[in-house]
Short mmCIF file of C-alpha atoms in Angstrom, two decimals:
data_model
loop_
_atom_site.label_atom_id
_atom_site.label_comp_id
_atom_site.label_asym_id
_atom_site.label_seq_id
_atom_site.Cartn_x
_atom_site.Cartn_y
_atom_site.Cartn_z
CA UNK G 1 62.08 111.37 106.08
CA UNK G 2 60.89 107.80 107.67
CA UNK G 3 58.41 107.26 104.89
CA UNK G 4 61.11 108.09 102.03
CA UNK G 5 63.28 105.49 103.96
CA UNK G 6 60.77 103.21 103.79
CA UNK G 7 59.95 103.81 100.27
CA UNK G 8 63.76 103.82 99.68
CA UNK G 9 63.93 99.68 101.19
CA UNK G 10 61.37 98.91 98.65
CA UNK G 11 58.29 98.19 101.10
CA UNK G 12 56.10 100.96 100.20
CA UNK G 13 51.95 100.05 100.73
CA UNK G 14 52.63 96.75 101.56
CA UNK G 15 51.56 97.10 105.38
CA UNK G 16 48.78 99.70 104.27
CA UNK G 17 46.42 96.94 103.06
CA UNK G 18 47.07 94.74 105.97
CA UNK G 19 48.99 92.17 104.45
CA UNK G 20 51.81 91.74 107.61
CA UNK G 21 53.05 88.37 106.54
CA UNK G 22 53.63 90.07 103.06
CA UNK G 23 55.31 92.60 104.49
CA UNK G 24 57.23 90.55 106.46
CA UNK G 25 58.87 88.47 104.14
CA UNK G 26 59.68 91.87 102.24
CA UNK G 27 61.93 93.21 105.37
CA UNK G 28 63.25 90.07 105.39
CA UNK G 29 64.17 90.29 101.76
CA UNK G 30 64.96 94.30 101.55
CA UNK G 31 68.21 96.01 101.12
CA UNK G 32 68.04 98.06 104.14
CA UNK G 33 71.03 100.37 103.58
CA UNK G 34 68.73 103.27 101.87
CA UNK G 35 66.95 103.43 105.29
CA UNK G 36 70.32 103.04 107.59
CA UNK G 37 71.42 105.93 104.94
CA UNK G 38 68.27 108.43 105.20
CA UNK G 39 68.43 107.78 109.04
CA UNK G 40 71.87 109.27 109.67
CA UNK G 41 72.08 111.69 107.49
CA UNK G 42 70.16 114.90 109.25
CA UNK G 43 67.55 116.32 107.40
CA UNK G 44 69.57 120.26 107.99
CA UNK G 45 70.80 123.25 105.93
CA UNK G 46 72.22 121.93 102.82
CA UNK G 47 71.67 118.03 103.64
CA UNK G 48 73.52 115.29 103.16
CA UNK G 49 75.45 113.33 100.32
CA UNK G 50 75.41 109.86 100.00
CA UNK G 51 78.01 107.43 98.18
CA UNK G 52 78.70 103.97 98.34
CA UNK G 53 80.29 103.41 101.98
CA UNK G 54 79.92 106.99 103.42
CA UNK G 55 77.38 109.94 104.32
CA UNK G 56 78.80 113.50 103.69
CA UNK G 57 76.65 115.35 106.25
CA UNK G 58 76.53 118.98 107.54
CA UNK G 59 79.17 119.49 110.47
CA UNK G 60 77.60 119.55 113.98
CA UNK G 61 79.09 121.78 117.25
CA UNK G 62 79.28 118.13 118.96
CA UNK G 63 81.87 116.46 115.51
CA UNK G 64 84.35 119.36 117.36
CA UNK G 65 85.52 116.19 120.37
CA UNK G 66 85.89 114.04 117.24
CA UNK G 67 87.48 116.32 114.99
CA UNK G 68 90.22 116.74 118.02
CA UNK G 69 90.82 113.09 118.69
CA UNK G 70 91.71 112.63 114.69
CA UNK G 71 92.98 115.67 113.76
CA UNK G 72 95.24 115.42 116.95
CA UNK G 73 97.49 112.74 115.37
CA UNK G 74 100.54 114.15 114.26
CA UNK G 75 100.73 111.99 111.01
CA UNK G 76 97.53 113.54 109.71
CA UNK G 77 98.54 117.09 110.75
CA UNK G 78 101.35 116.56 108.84
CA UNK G 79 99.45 115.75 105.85
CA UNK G 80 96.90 118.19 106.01
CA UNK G 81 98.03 122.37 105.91
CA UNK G 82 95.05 123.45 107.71
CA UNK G 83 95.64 121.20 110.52
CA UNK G 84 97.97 122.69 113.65
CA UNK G 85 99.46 120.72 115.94
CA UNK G 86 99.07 120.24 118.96
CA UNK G 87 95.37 120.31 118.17
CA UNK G 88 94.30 122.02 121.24
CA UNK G 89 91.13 122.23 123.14
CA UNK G 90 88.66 124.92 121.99
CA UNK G 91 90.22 124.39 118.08
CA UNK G 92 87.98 122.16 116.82
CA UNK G 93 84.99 124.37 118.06
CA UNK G 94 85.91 127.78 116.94
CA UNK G 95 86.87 126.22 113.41
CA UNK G 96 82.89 125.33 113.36
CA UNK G 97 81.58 128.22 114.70
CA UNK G 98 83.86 130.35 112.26
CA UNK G 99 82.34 128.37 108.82
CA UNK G 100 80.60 130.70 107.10
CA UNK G 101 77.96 130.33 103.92
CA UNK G 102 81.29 130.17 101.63
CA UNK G 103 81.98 126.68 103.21
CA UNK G 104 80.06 123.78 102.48
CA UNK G 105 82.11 121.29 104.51
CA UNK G 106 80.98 118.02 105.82
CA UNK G 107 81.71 115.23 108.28
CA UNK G 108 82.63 112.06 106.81
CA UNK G 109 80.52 108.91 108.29
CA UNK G 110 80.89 105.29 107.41
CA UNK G 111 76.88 104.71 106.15
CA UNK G 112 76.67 101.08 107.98
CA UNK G 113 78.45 101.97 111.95
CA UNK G 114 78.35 106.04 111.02
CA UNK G 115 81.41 106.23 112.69
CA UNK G 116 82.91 109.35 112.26
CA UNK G 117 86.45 109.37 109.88
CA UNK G 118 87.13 112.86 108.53
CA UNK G 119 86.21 116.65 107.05
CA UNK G 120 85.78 117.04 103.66
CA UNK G 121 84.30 119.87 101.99
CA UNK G 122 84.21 122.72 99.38
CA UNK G 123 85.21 126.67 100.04
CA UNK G 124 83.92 129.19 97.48
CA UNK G 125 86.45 131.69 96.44
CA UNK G 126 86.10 135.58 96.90
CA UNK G 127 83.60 137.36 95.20
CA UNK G 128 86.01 138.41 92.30
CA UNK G 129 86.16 134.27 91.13
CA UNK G 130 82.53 133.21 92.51
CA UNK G 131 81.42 130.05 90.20
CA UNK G 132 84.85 128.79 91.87
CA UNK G 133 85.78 127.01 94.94
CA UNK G 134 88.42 125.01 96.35
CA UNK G 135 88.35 120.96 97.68
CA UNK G 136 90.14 119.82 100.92
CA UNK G 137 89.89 117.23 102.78
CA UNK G 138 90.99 114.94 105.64
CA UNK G 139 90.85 111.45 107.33
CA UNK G 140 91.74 110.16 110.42
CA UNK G 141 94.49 107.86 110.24
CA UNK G 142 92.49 104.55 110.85
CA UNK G 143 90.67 104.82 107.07
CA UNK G 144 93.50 106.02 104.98
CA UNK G 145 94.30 103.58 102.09
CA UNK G 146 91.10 102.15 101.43
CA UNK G 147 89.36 104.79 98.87
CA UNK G 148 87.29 107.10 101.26
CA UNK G 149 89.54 110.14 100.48
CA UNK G 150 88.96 109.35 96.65
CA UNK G 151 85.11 108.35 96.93
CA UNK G 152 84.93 111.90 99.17
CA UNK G 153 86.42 113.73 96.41
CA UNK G 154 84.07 112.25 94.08
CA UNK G 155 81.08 113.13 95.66
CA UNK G 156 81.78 117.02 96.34
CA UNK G 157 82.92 117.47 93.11
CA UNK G 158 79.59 116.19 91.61
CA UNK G 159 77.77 118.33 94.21
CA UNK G 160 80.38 121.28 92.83
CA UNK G 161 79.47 121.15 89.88
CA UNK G 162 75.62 119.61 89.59
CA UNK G 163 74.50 121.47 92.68
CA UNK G 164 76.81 124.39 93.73
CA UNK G 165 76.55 125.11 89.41
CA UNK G 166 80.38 126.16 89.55
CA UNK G 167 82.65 126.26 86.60
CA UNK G 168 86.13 125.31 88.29
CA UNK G 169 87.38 123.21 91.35
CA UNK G 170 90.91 123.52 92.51
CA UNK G 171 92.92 121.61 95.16
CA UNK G 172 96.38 121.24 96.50
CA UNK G 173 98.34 118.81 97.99
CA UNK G 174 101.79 118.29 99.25
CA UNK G 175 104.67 117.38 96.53
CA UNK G 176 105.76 114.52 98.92
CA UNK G 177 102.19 113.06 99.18
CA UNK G 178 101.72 111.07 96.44
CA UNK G 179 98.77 109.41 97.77
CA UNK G 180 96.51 112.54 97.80
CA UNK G 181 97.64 113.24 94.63
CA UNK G 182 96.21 109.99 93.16
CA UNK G 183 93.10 111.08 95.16
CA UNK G 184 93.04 113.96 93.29
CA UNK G 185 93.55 112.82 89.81
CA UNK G 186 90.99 110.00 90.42
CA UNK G 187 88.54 112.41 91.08
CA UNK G 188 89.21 113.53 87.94
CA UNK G 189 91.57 116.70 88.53
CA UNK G 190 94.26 117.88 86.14
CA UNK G 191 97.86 118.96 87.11
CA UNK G 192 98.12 122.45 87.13
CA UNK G 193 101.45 123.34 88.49
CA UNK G 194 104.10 123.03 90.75
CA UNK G 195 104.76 125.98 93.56
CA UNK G 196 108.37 125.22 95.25
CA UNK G 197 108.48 126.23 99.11
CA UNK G 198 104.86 127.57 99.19
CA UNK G 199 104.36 127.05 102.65
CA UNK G 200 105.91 126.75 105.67
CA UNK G 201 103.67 123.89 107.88
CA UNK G 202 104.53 122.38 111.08
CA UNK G 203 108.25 124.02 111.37
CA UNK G 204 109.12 123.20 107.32
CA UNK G 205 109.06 124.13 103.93
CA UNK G 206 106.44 122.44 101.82
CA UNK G 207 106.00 121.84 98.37
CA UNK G 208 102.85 121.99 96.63
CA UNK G 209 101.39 120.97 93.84
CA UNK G 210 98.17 122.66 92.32
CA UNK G 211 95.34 120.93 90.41
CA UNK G 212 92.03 121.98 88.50
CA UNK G 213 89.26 120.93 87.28
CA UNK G 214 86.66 122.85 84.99
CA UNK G 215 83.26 122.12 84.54
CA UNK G 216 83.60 121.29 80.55
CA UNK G 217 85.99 117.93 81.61
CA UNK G 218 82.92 116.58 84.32
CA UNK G 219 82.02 113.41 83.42
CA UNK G 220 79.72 112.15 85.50
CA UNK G 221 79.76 108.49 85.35
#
């Protein structure tokens, strides 16, 4: 991992035939963010994914304290249908432990401070669809309306479809959200319906409406 990072800042055999001031005035002069990147993002299971401001890594046991303090807020519960509230102690860690080989869900971490600001990830559907899966995702409240959500979405539907090989993505999101919607159709997801009262979340009926996107309509840009 170290010497891809340092192959990554552009400083590859430059100390290897001694020349230190050479090498010098390369650091000085190298985009460092490759390394910062290949440095946070664990080397574990099904890796990482990388876009411009975050790192989509694996979920630890030790995200649970994190996933607590942000889930916790009541504005992103609201927002989110897998999210209860009160978010109490021991949640956040049996939700790990219960992931299974299904989910491919990762933390979201800002790539320069890798501060932790959300969950994102993928859940294959049942055997009977299985080139299928469905996107979610969440951010603390702190980072909403400045594109992560979006540039999340982005980068699990290109691992969806260029790694997973699936054929469809789907997603919901509340009828009174319209921001997640614009997430959603940024990332490149069609309208596929509108499902009156199809939940009940947080003491109240919700609205959802259901989006797709097939394999055939990727573009990866």
């Amino acid at each position: 991992m170290a010497l891809r990072a340092y192959e990554d800042g552009g400083m590859s055999g430059l100390c290897a035939e001694g020349r230190w001031a050479l090498a010098l005035d390369a650091l000085g002069a190298a985009d460092l963010r490759p390394v910062i990147r290949r440095a946070l993002a664990p080397e574990r299971g099904e890796g990482a994914l990388v876009s411009a401001r975050m790192i989509l890594r694996p979920l630890l046991p030790e995200d649970a304290s994190a996933i607590q303090r942000l889930a916790g807020d009541r504005e992103v519960a609201a927002n989110a249908a897998g999210i209860p509230h009160p978010f109490e102690d021991g949640m956040a860690e049996a939700w790990i432990a219960s992931l299974d080989a299904r989910s491919h869900v990762f933390a979201l971490g800002h790539s320069e401070s890798g501060e932790f600001m959300g969950v994102a990830g993928l859940v294959k559907a049942d055997e009977e669809r299985p080139r299928t899966a469905e996107l979610s995702y969440w951010l603390g409240r702190a980072y909403w309306g400045q594109g992560f959500g979006t540039e999340a979405a982005q980068a699990l539907v290109r691992y969806g479809f260029e790694t997973l090989g699936l054929e469809s993505l789907h997603a919901n999101c509340f009828t009174r959200n319209p921001g997640s919607r614009r997430v959603l159709e940024k990332a490149g997801f069609r309208h596929a319906g509108h499902q009156a009262r199809a939940l009940r979340h947080l003491g109240q009926d919700e609205d959802l409406e259901h989006f797709i996107q097939e394999r055939r309509d990727f573009r990866n840009e």
